[in-house]
Amino acid sequence: MKPVELKKDIYWVGAVDWNIRDFHGYSTYKGTTYNCYLIKDEKTVLFDTVKKGFFSDLMHRLYNIMDPKEIDYLVVSHVEMDHSGSLQEAIELIQPEKVFCSPLAYKAIQGHFHPTDWPLEVVKTGDTLELGAHSVNFLETRMVHWPDSMFSYIPQEKILISNDGFGLHWATSERFDDEVNGGELMRHAAKYYANILLLYSPLIQKILAQVADMGLEIDMIAPDHGVIWRKDPGMIIRAYDTWSQQKATNKALVIYDTMWKSTETMAKAIYDGILDEGVSAKLINLECTHRSEIMTEVLDARALVFGSATLNNGMLPRMADILHYMKGLKPTGKLCAAFGSYGWSGEAPKMITSALEDMKLEVVSEPLRINYVPDHDSLKPCRELGQKIGKMVAADNLPPACEDVYCET
Ligand code: FEO
């Protein structure tokens, strides 16, 4: 298994996981990578290890460069097991002189591994590690997305090793952004942001400002998942700036689950009403769309309309799932409404409305309900609701929606 050279004496030595399909409820339907980086110098350092089960991939790549036992230092950017699951094996085999980690990673290492004699050394923001021709500047990035997360910057080569930041779940044989389809790349990056980082958006704004204040020149961003950004690293930084401000586009989503198609019929009428106002809309059936794909669409949508039939005096289970998932990710700045067909009790639209209010989203209409099966006349309020929402979105004069969720025009 071959390493890939980023710049002279700096290598990608990670693993590609073609088979993972679920990452804590996130659909990794195209797999992922666990990236590790090696800098060969007077002192040689390995940044991160890999998920348990991929240790031999890491070692095979390292053996193509050097005997892993000659590595002097390890850096633990983050203790989550997709990057540190092989840490114990790596320390036992390499016997490093030092293992560098942030103060909070030090605590997390105790909690995960209970080490007795590891040569741990805590580094903080502003600390520098000298390797010879290269040095490493550390920058703690707390809660992006774990308390212990940390960036490493190599000033001589202008490379930012960004841990989970700027990552994406996509298994590819290519290692660089300019080797893959750009639209698909940004779609995966947006999905990753929407499902992992969205709730930390205020912190990400601060980190982006901190990086700008530090005046770091960046030629490459090397994250721990997905491809390395070298074509235009500024683009993913600008995308993070846009996403962390939760900037919307001229787009509304109608997200629904249905029992016997009555709620679906309502959804279609609402969707038509939105289109009447010249707003881009998507009709999303929860039965056939994964929650993490929906969150990717939510990222740049201005309006969200949720519909569910009533089952057992409540909303349908898939609606509860997406609302619960979305609540944790803390989207902001959305116009919302709820609807649904019902037979006798009809609680679902009211329960959805209360869930949306609980998320502090702007509910723009009373819950809209239709008893049993809608006919042409009873669909009129649905189309009007769509038009009302469409008018509100159109009034914001937002940029057009982009299929990749982020486009620079
Ligand atoms: Fe937070 Fe990729 O681990």
Tab-separated table of C-alpha atoms and ligand atoms in Angstrom:
chain	number	residue	atom	x	y	z
A	1	MET	CA	0.000	0.000	0.000
A	2	LYS	CA	1.525	3.184	-1.214
A	3	PRO	CA	1.881	6.463	0.649
A	4	VAL	CA	1.180	9.694	-1.233
A	5	GLU	CA	3.624	12.585	-1.069
A	6	LEU	CA	1.967	15.979	-0.416
A	7	LYS	CA	5.229	17.897	-0.542
A	8	LYS	CA	8.821	16.776	-0.195
A	9	ASP	CA	9.117	14.540	2.904
A	10	ILE	CA	5.454	15.019	3.858
A	11	TYR	CA	3.213	12.036	3.197
A	12	TRP	CA	-0.367	10.826	3.479
A	13	VAL	CA	-0.174	7.405	5.123
A	14	GLY	CA	-3.819	6.811	6.126
A	15	ALA	CA	-6.439	4.204	5.317
A	16	VAL	CA	-9.448	4.088	2.994
A	17	ASP	CA	-12.592	2.492	4.403
A	18	TRP	CA	-14.674	1.478	1.385
A	19	ASN	CA	-17.237	-0.419	3.445
A	20	ILE	CA	-18.538	1.814	6.230
A	21	ARG	CA	-22.155	2.787	5.582
A	22	ASP	CA	-23.221	4.362	8.857
A	23	PHE	CA	-21.286	6.727	11.097
A	24	HIS	CA	-23.389	7.305	14.235
A	25	GLY	CA	-26.536	7.823	12.178
A	26	TYR	CA	-24.800	9.615	9.280
A	27	SER	CA	-25.124	7.678	6.012
A	28	THR	CA	-21.600	7.161	4.709
A	29	TYR	CA	-22.880	5.504	1.566
A	30	LYS	CA	-19.604	6.159	-0.246
A	31	GLY	CA	-17.314	5.138	2.624
A	32	THR	CA	-14.660	7.325	4.193
A	33	THR	CA	-10.942	7.659	4.852
A	34	TYR	CA	-8.929	7.881	8.057
A	35	ASN	CA	-6.066	10.165	7.124
A	36	CYS	CA	-2.683	10.212	8.819
A	37	TYR	CA	0.308	12.326	7.831
A	38	LEU	CA	4.024	11.762	8.235
A	39	ILE	CA	6.743	14.423	8.203
A	40	LYS	CA	10.198	12.954	7.728
A	41	ASP	CA	12.874	15.167	9.196
A	42	GLU	CA	15.668	15.090	11.790
A	43	LYS	CA	12.784	14.262	14.086
A	44	THR	CA	10.057	12.349	12.299
A	45	VAL	CA	6.459	12.797	13.346
A	46	LEU	CA	3.245	10.885	12.615
A	47	PHE	CA	-0.015	12.812	12.902
A	48	ASP	CA	-2.836	10.562	14.112
A	49	THR	CA	-3.285	6.845	13.811
A	50	VAL	CA	-6.310	5.145	12.262
A	51	LYS	CA	-9.479	3.358	13.295
A	52	LYS	CA	-8.939	-0.030	14.909
A	53	GLY	CA	-8.795	-2.666	12.172
A	54	PHE	CA	-6.866	-0.424	9.774
A	55	PHE	CA	-3.553	-0.415	11.634
A	56	SER	CA	-1.876	-2.762	9.163
A	57	ASP	CA	-2.816	-0.416	6.275
A	58	LEU	CA	-1.049	2.409	8.104
A	59	MET	CA	2.000	0.253	8.788
A	60	HIS	CA	2.262	-1.016	5.195
A	61	ARG	CA	2.258	2.557	3.943
A	62	LEU	CA	4.854	3.605	6.492
A	63	TYR	CA	7.160	0.694	5.588
A	64	ASN	CA	7.273	2.079	2.046
A	65	ILE	CA	8.923	5.189	3.481
A	66	MET	CA	10.842	3.995	6.534
A	67	ASP	CA	10.854	1.580	9.436
A	68	PRO	CA	7.968	2.811	11.641
A	69	LYS	CA	10.146	2.171	14.686
A	70	GLU	CA	12.255	5.136	13.538
A	71	ILE	CA	9.347	7.554	14.045
A	72	ASP	CA	10.236	9.882	16.906
A	73	TYR	CA	6.955	11.586	17.722
A	74	LEU	CA	3.220	11.027	17.482
A	75	VAL	CA	0.658	13.804	17.468
A	76	VAL	CA	-2.858	12.993	18.648
A	77	SER	CA	-5.084	15.621	17.016
A	78	HIS	CA	-8.254	14.167	18.496
A	79	VAL	CA	-9.026	11.069	20.570
A	80	GLU	CA	-12.189	9.897	18.798
A	81	MET	CA	-11.680	6.276	17.843
A	82	ASP	CA	-11.675	6.791	14.065
A	83	HIS	CA	-8.315	8.544	14.518
A	84	SER	CA	-7.004	6.976	17.715
A	85	GLY	CA	-8.410	3.450	17.680
A	86	SER	CA	-4.944	2.166	16.755
A	87	LEU	CA	-3.069	4.479	19.105
A	88	GLN	CA	-2.183	1.787	21.607
A	89	GLU	CA	-0.875	-0.561	18.893
A	90	ALA	CA	1.058	2.332	17.328
A	91	ILE	CA	2.708	3.309	20.613
A	92	GLU	CA	3.603	-0.298	21.404
A	93	LEU	CA	5.191	-0.835	17.994
A	94	ILE	CA	6.803	2.561	17.418
A	95	GLN	CA	7.872	3.275	21.012
A	96	PRO	CA	7.859	7.026	20.294
A	97	GLU	CA	10.002	9.416	22.262
A	98	LYS	CA	6.979	11.684	22.792
A	99	VAL	CA	3.253	11.743	22.104
A	100	PHE	CA	1.933	15.293	21.757
A	101	CYS	CA	-1.671	16.161	22.503
A	102	SER	CA	-3.831	19.053	23.662
A	103	PRO	CA	-4.648	19.433	27.382
A	104	LEU	CA	-8.137	18.052	26.829
A	105	ALA	CA	-6.810	15.197	24.673
A	106	TYR	CA	-4.546	14.296	27.601
A	107	LYS	CA	-7.666	13.813	29.727
A	108	ALA	CA	-9.491	11.958	26.960
A	109	ILE	CA	-6.505	9.612	26.502
A	110	GLN	CA	-6.674	8.741	30.207
A	111	GLY	CA	-10.392	8.039	29.863
A	112	HIS	CA	-10.036	5.896	26.762
A	113	PHE	CA	-6.760	4.020	27.258
A	114	HIS	CA	-5.846	4.324	30.955
A	115	PRO	CA	-2.127	4.456	30.081
A	116	THR	CA	0.505	4.090	32.772
A	117	ASP	CA	3.745	4.877	30.974
A	118	TRP	CA	2.980	6.664	27.705
A	119	PRO	CA	5.355	9.572	27.001
A	120	LEU	CA	2.533	12.123	26.738
A	121	GLU	CA	3.395	15.785	26.379
A	122	VAL	CA	0.686	18.452	26.436
A	123	VAL	CA	0.829	21.241	23.863
A	124	LYS	CA	-1.356	24.333	23.714
A	125	THR	CA	-2.243	26.994	21.170
A	126	GLY	CA	0.930	28.864	20.235
A	127	ASP	CA	3.323	26.023	21.123
A	128	THR	CA	5.808	24.992	18.441
A	129	LEU	CA	7.512	21.673	17.861
A	130	GLU	CA	10.838	21.832	16.026
A	131	LEU	CA	11.607	18.881	13.756
A	132	GLY	CA	14.657	20.145	11.846
A	133	ALA	CA	13.792	21.670	8.489
A	134	HIS	CA	10.125	21.746	9.526
A	135	SER	CA	8.273	22.949	12.557
A	136	VAL	CA	4.727	22.411	13.783
A	137	ASN	CA	2.558	25.151	15.277
A	138	PHE	CA	-0.346	23.871	17.351
A	139	LEU	CA	-3.785	25.460	17.501
A	140	GLU	CA	-6.439	24.065	19.833
A	141	THR	CA	-9.859	23.984	18.184
A	142	ARG	CA	-12.049	23.061	21.139
A	143	MET	CA	-15.455	21.639	20.247
A	144	VAL	CA	-14.648	21.381	16.565
A	145	HIS	CA	-15.942	18.913	17.101
A	146	TRP	CA	-14.664	17.378	20.366
A	147	PRO	CA	-13.188	19.259	23.320
A	148	ASP	CA	-9.703	17.925	22.544
A	149	SER	CA	-9.585	18.725	18.789
A	150	MET	CA	-6.419	20.436	17.570
A	151	PHE	CA	-4.984	21.768	14.280
A	152	SER	CA	-1.288	21.594	13.354
A	153	TYR	CA	0.288	24.089	10.952
A	154	ILE	CA	3.555	23.509	9.094
A	155	PRO	CA	4.741	27.042	8.190
A	156	GLN	CA	7.623	25.989	5.917
A	157	GLU	CA	5.185	24.238	3.557
A	158	LYS	CA	2.045	26.220	4.438
A	159	ILE	CA	0.138	23.027	5.246
A	160	LEU	CA	-2.686	22.997	7.774
A	161	ILE	CA	-3.404	19.547	9.232
A	162	SER	CA	-6.971	20.192	10.263
A	163	ASN	CA	-8.151	17.025	11.991
A	164	ASP	CA	-11.935	16.665	11.455
A	165	GLY	CA	-12.266	20.258	10.237
A	166	PHE	CA	-12.736	20.632	6.445
A	167	GLY	CA	-13.220	16.866	6.159
A	168	LEU	CA	-15.697	14.733	4.265
A	169	HIS	CA	-16.760	11.122	4.194
A	170	TRP	CA	-15.907	9.824	0.736
A	171	ALA	CA	-13.712	6.828	-0.042
A	172	THR	CA	-11.683	7.515	-3.161
A	173	SER	CA	-8.429	6.342	-4.695
A	174	GLU	CA	-7.629	10.013	-5.332
A	175	ARG	CA	-6.074	12.004	-2.529
A	176	PHE	CA	-6.456	15.597	-3.754
A	177	ASP	CA	-9.418	17.862	-4.459
A	178	ASP	CA	-8.304	18.562	-8.036
A	179	GLU	CA	-8.444	14.839	-8.859
A	180	VAL	CA	-12.147	14.341	-8.088
A	181	ASN	CA	-15.441	15.757	-9.350
A	182	GLY	CA	-15.770	19.235	-7.864
A	183	GLY	CA	-19.554	19.200	-7.525
A	184	GLU	CA	-19.605	15.862	-5.732
A	185	LEU	CA	-16.717	17.017	-3.556
A	186	MET	CA	-18.595	20.069	-2.298
A	187	ARG	CA	-21.750	18.024	-1.787
A	188	HIS	CA	-19.839	15.632	0.513
A	189	ALA	CA	-18.161	18.559	2.298
A	190	ALA	CA	-21.540	20.236	2.838
A	191	LYS	CA	-23.052	16.992	4.106
A	192	TYR	CA	-20.209	16.603	6.582
A	193	TYR	CA	-20.628	20.182	7.784
A	194	ALA	CA	-24.422	19.916	8.083
A	195	ASN	CA	-24.357	16.662	10.025
A	196	ILE	CA	-21.280	17.042	12.216
A	197	LEU	CA	-20.350	20.680	12.594
A	198	LEU	CA	-23.515	22.745	12.156
A	199	LEU	CA	-24.196	22.981	15.885
A	200	TYR	CA	-20.700	24.379	16.439
A	201	SER	CA	-21.158	27.152	13.870
A	202	PRO	CA	-20.572	30.027	16.340
A	203	LEU	CA	-17.260	28.415	17.406
A	204	ILE	CA	-16.284	27.851	13.785
A	205	GLN	CA	-16.818	31.543	13.106
A	206	LYS	CA	-14.379	32.299	15.948
A	207	ILE	CA	-11.784	29.829	14.682
A	208	LEU	CA	-12.001	31.226	11.141
A	209	ALA	CA	-11.469	34.708	12.564
A	210	GLN	CA	-8.539	33.437	14.654
A	211	VAL	CA	-6.906	31.811	11.608
A	212	ALA	CA	-7.411	35.045	9.642
A	213	ASP	CA	-5.906	37.106	12.509
A	214	MET	CA	-2.893	34.806	12.643
A	215	GLY	CA	-2.335	35.543	8.948
A	216	LEU	CA	-1.604	31.896	8.182
A	217	GLU	CA	-0.718	31.371	4.557
A	218	ILE	CA	-2.286	28.099	3.493
A	219	ASP	CA	-1.253	26.122	0.413
A	220	MET	CA	-2.890	22.912	1.506
A	221	ILE	CA	-5.475	21.823	4.032
A	222	ALA	CA	-4.988	18.216	5.044
A	223	PRO	CA	-8.014	16.941	6.974
A	224	ASP	CA	-8.413	13.579	8.708
A	225	HIS	CA	-11.248	12.506	6.367
A	226	GLY	CA	-11.539	12.763	2.600
A	227	VAL	CA	-9.303	14.493	0.115
A	228	ILE	CA	-6.601	17.109	0.652
A	229	TRP	CA	-7.476	20.656	-0.431
A	230	ARG	CA	-4.680	22.018	-2.611
A	231	LYS	CA	-6.361	23.482	-5.703
A	232	ASP	CA	-7.986	26.359	-3.837
A	233	PRO	CA	-7.935	25.781	-0.060
A	234	GLY	CA	-9.584	29.185	0.299
A	235	MET	CA	-12.730	27.757	-1.260
A	236	ILE	CA	-13.454	25.334	1.570
A	237	ILE	CA	-12.655	28.095	4.078
A	238	ARG	CA	-15.143	30.393	2.323
A	239	ALA	CA	-17.691	27.584	2.272
A	240	TYR	CA	-17.247	27.102	6.034
A	241	ASP	CA	-17.698	30.839	6.488
A	242	THR	CA	-20.978	30.677	4.538
A	243	TRP	CA	-22.224	27.526	6.273
A	244	SER	CA	-21.275	28.688	9.762
A	245	GLN	CA	-23.255	31.879	9.201
A	246	GLN	CA	-26.120	29.595	8.132
A	247	LYS	CA	-26.646	31.687	5.025
A	248	ALA	CA	-29.704	30.546	3.099
A	249	THR	CA	-30.463	30.372	-0.609
A	250	ASN	CA	-33.732	30.827	-2.483
A	251	LYS	CA	-34.885	27.343	-1.471
A	252	ALA	CA	-37.698	25.707	0.481
A	253	LEU	CA	-38.138	22.074	1.481
A	254	VAL	CA	-41.371	20.175	1.943
A	255	ILE	CA	-40.469	17.220	4.156
A	256	TYR	CA	-43.192	14.687	4.856
A	257	ASP	CA	-44.218	11.179	5.774
A	258	THR	CA	-47.548	9.766	4.757
A	259	MET	CA	-49.734	6.745	5.505
A	260	TRP	CA	-52.239	6.528	2.634
A	261	LYS	CA	-50.970	9.427	0.437
A	262	SER	CA	-53.308	12.142	1.776
A	263	THR	CA	-50.453	13.963	3.526
A	264	GLU	CA	-48.397	13.444	0.375
A	265	THR	CA	-51.145	15.082	-1.681
A	266	MET	CA	-51.062	18.055	0.695
A	267	ALA	CA	-47.277	18.173	0.375
A	268	LYS	CA	-47.535	18.379	-3.416
A	269	ALA	CA	-50.030	21.257	-3.231
A	270	ILE	CA	-47.772	23.174	-0.813
A	271	TYR	CA	-44.808	22.497	-3.096
A	272	ASP	CA	-46.790	23.873	-6.072
A	273	GLY	CA	-47.589	27.008	-4.068
A	274	ILE	CA	-43.913	27.586	-3.324
A	275	LEU	CA	-43.047	27.192	-6.998
A	276	ASP	CA	-45.776	29.737	-7.867
A	277	GLU	CA	-43.569	32.371	-6.199
A	278	GLY	CA	-40.435	31.533	-8.157
A	279	VAL	CA	-38.690	29.815	-5.260
A	280	SER	CA	-36.752	26.596	-5.715
A	281	ALA	CA	-38.401	23.740	-3.817
A	282	LYS	CA	-37.752	20.092	-3.027
A	283	LEU	CA	-40.298	17.483	-2.065
A	284	ILE	CA	-38.682	15.086	0.394
A	285	ASN	CA	-40.401	11.858	1.378
A	286	LEU	CA	-38.934	10.573	4.641
A	287	GLU	CA	-39.564	7.008	3.558
A	288	CYS	CA	-36.883	7.218	0.903
A	289	THR	CA	-34.497	9.934	2.088
A	290	HIS	CA	-31.903	9.451	4.820
A	291	ARG	CA	-31.847	11.967	7.669
A	292	SER	CA	-28.284	13.002	6.874
A	293	GLU	CA	-29.203	13.788	3.256
A	294	ILE	CA	-32.095	15.885	4.538
A	295	MET	CA	-29.781	17.847	6.851
A	296	THR	CA	-27.557	18.570	3.868
A	297	GLU	CA	-30.555	20.148	2.133
A	298	VAL	CA	-31.562	21.986	5.318
A	299	LEU	CA	-28.124	23.634	5.427
A	300	ASP	CA	-28.933	26.250	2.772
A	301	ALA	CA	-32.753	26.155	2.783
A	302	ARG	CA	-34.659	29.258	3.905
A	303	ALA	CA	-37.954	27.496	4.604
A	304	LEU	CA	-38.899	24.080	5.944
A	305	VAL	CA	-42.433	22.729	5.807
A	306	PHE	CA	-43.022	19.477	7.669
A	307	GLY	CA	-45.976	17.153	7.153
A	308	SER	CA	-47.057	14.005	8.917
A	309	ALA	CA	-50.153	11.910	9.215
A	310	THR	CA	-51.204	11.133	12.781
A	311	LEU	CA	-50.485	7.676	14.148
A	312	ASN	CA	-51.308	6.594	17.712
A	313	ASN	CA	-52.010	10.204	18.715
A	314	GLY	CA	-48.606	11.351	17.523
A	315	MET	CA	-46.484	12.029	14.467
A	316	LEU	CA	-45.119	9.229	12.311
A	317	PRO	CA	-41.864	7.765	13.680
A	318	ARG	CA	-39.666	8.990	10.814
A	319	MET	CA	-40.888	12.560	11.412
A	320	ALA	CA	-39.961	12.290	15.097
A	321	ASP	CA	-36.536	11.018	14.040
A	322	ILE	CA	-35.720	13.923	11.710
A	323	LEU	CA	-37.018	16.543	14.149
A	324	HIS	CA	-34.979	15.046	16.982
A	325	TYR	CA	-31.867	14.838	14.785
A	326	MET	CA	-32.316	18.373	13.485
A	327	LYS	CA	-32.834	19.807	16.965
A	328	GLY	CA	-29.411	18.545	18.033
A	329	LEU	CA	-27.735	20.177	15.038
A	330	LYS	CA	-29.249	23.602	15.845
A	331	PRO	CA	-30.156	25.084	12.464
A	332	THR	CA	-31.118	28.755	12.593
A	333	GLY	CA	-32.879	31.273	10.371
A	334	LYS	CA	-35.567	28.999	8.927
A	335	LEU	CA	-39.196	29.853	8.168
A	336	CYS	CA	-41.323	26.861	9.138
A	337	ALA	CA	-44.822	25.396	9.064
A	338	ALA	CA	-46.499	22.039	9.690
A	339	PHE	CA	-49.330	20.136	8.060
A	340	GLY	CA	-50.928	16.710	7.852
A	341	SER	CA	-53.992	14.687	7.058
A	342	TYR	CA	-55.749	12.906	9.910
A	343	GLY	CA	-58.638	10.603	10.622
A	344	TRP	CA	-59.960	11.340	14.119
A	345	SER	CA	-57.423	12.843	16.539
A	346	GLY	CA	-54.930	14.700	14.301
A	347	GLU	CA	-52.236	15.694	16.803
A	348	ALA	CA	-49.221	15.409	14.468
A	349	PRO	CA	-49.143	18.922	12.915
A	350	LYS	CA	-49.527	20.544	16.339
A	351	MET	CA	-46.752	18.387	17.778
A	352	ILE	CA	-44.466	19.264	14.850
A	353	THR	CA	-45.223	22.961	15.357
A	354	SER	CA	-44.291	22.737	19.008
A	355	ALA	CA	-41.050	20.916	18.127
A	356	LEU	CA	-40.174	23.711	15.676
A	357	GLU	CA	-40.948	26.395	18.263
A	358	ASP	CA	-38.804	24.508	20.731
A	359	MET	CA	-35.932	24.818	18.222
A	360	LYS	CA	-36.522	28.599	18.151
A	361	LEU	CA	-37.343	28.499	14.458
A	362	GLU	CA	-39.843	30.976	13.011
A	363	VAL	CA	-43.215	29.263	12.612
A	364	VAL	CA	-45.174	31.318	10.076
A	365	SER	CA	-48.533	29.543	10.100
A	366	GLU	CA	-50.966	27.665	12.299
A	367	PRO	CA	-50.802	23.870	11.794
A	368	LEU	CA	-52.680	22.982	8.632
A	369	ARG	CA	-54.851	19.853	8.843
A	370	ILE	CA	-57.207	18.063	6.458
A	371	ASN	CA	-59.587	15.353	7.594
A	372	TYR	CA	-59.096	12.096	5.699
A	373	VAL	CA	-58.615	12.530	1.934
A	374	PRO	CA	-58.199	15.996	0.387
A	375	ASP	CA	-60.218	16.943	-2.669
A	376	HIS	CA	-59.436	19.746	-5.097
A	377	ASP	CA	-61.147	22.433	-2.992
A	378	SER	CA	-59.658	21.386	0.314
A	379	LEU	CA	-56.173	21.549	-1.214
A	380	LYS	CA	-56.588	25.299	-1.761
A	381	PRO	CA	-55.279	26.212	1.743
A	382	CYS	CA	-52.263	23.978	1.086
A	383	ARG	CA	-51.398	25.818	-2.110
A	384	GLU	CA	-51.964	29.122	-0.280
A	385	LEU	CA	-49.632	28.052	2.508
A	386	GLY	CA	-46.999	27.245	-0.111
A	387	GLN	CA	-47.542	30.636	-1.742
A	388	LYS	CA	-47.283	32.423	1.606
A	389	ILE	CA	-43.991	30.720	2.372
A	390	GLY	CA	-42.781	31.222	-1.203
A	391	LYS	CA	-43.510	34.954	-0.976
A	392	MET	CA	-41.605	35.236	2.309
A	393	VAL	CA	-38.573	33.448	0.867
A	394	ALA	CA	-38.694	35.440	-2.381
A	395	ALA	CA	-38.832	38.699	-0.421
A	396	ASP	CA	-35.370	37.953	0.988
A	397	ASN	CA	-33.771	38.128	-2.497
A	398	LEU	CA	-31.453	35.264	-1.671
A	399	PRO	CA	-28.868	33.740	-4.021
A	400	PRO	CA	-30.084	30.832	-6.154
A	401	ALA	CA	-29.968	27.370	-4.663
A	402	CYS	CA	-27.079	25.181	-5.837
A	403	GLU	CA	-27.340	21.414	-6.192
A	404	ASP	CA	-23.927	21.050	-4.539
A	405	VAL	CA	-25.196	23.171	-1.603
A	406	TYR	CA	-22.247	25.514	-2.095
A	407	CYS	CA	-21.432	27.298	-5.343
A	408	GLU	CA	-19.239	30.287	-6.020
A	409	THR	CA	-20.451	32.322	-8.962
B	1	FEO	FE1	-14.233	13.175	15.396
B	1	FEO	FE2	-13.227	11.864	12.577
B	1	FEO	O1	-13.460	11.896	14.399
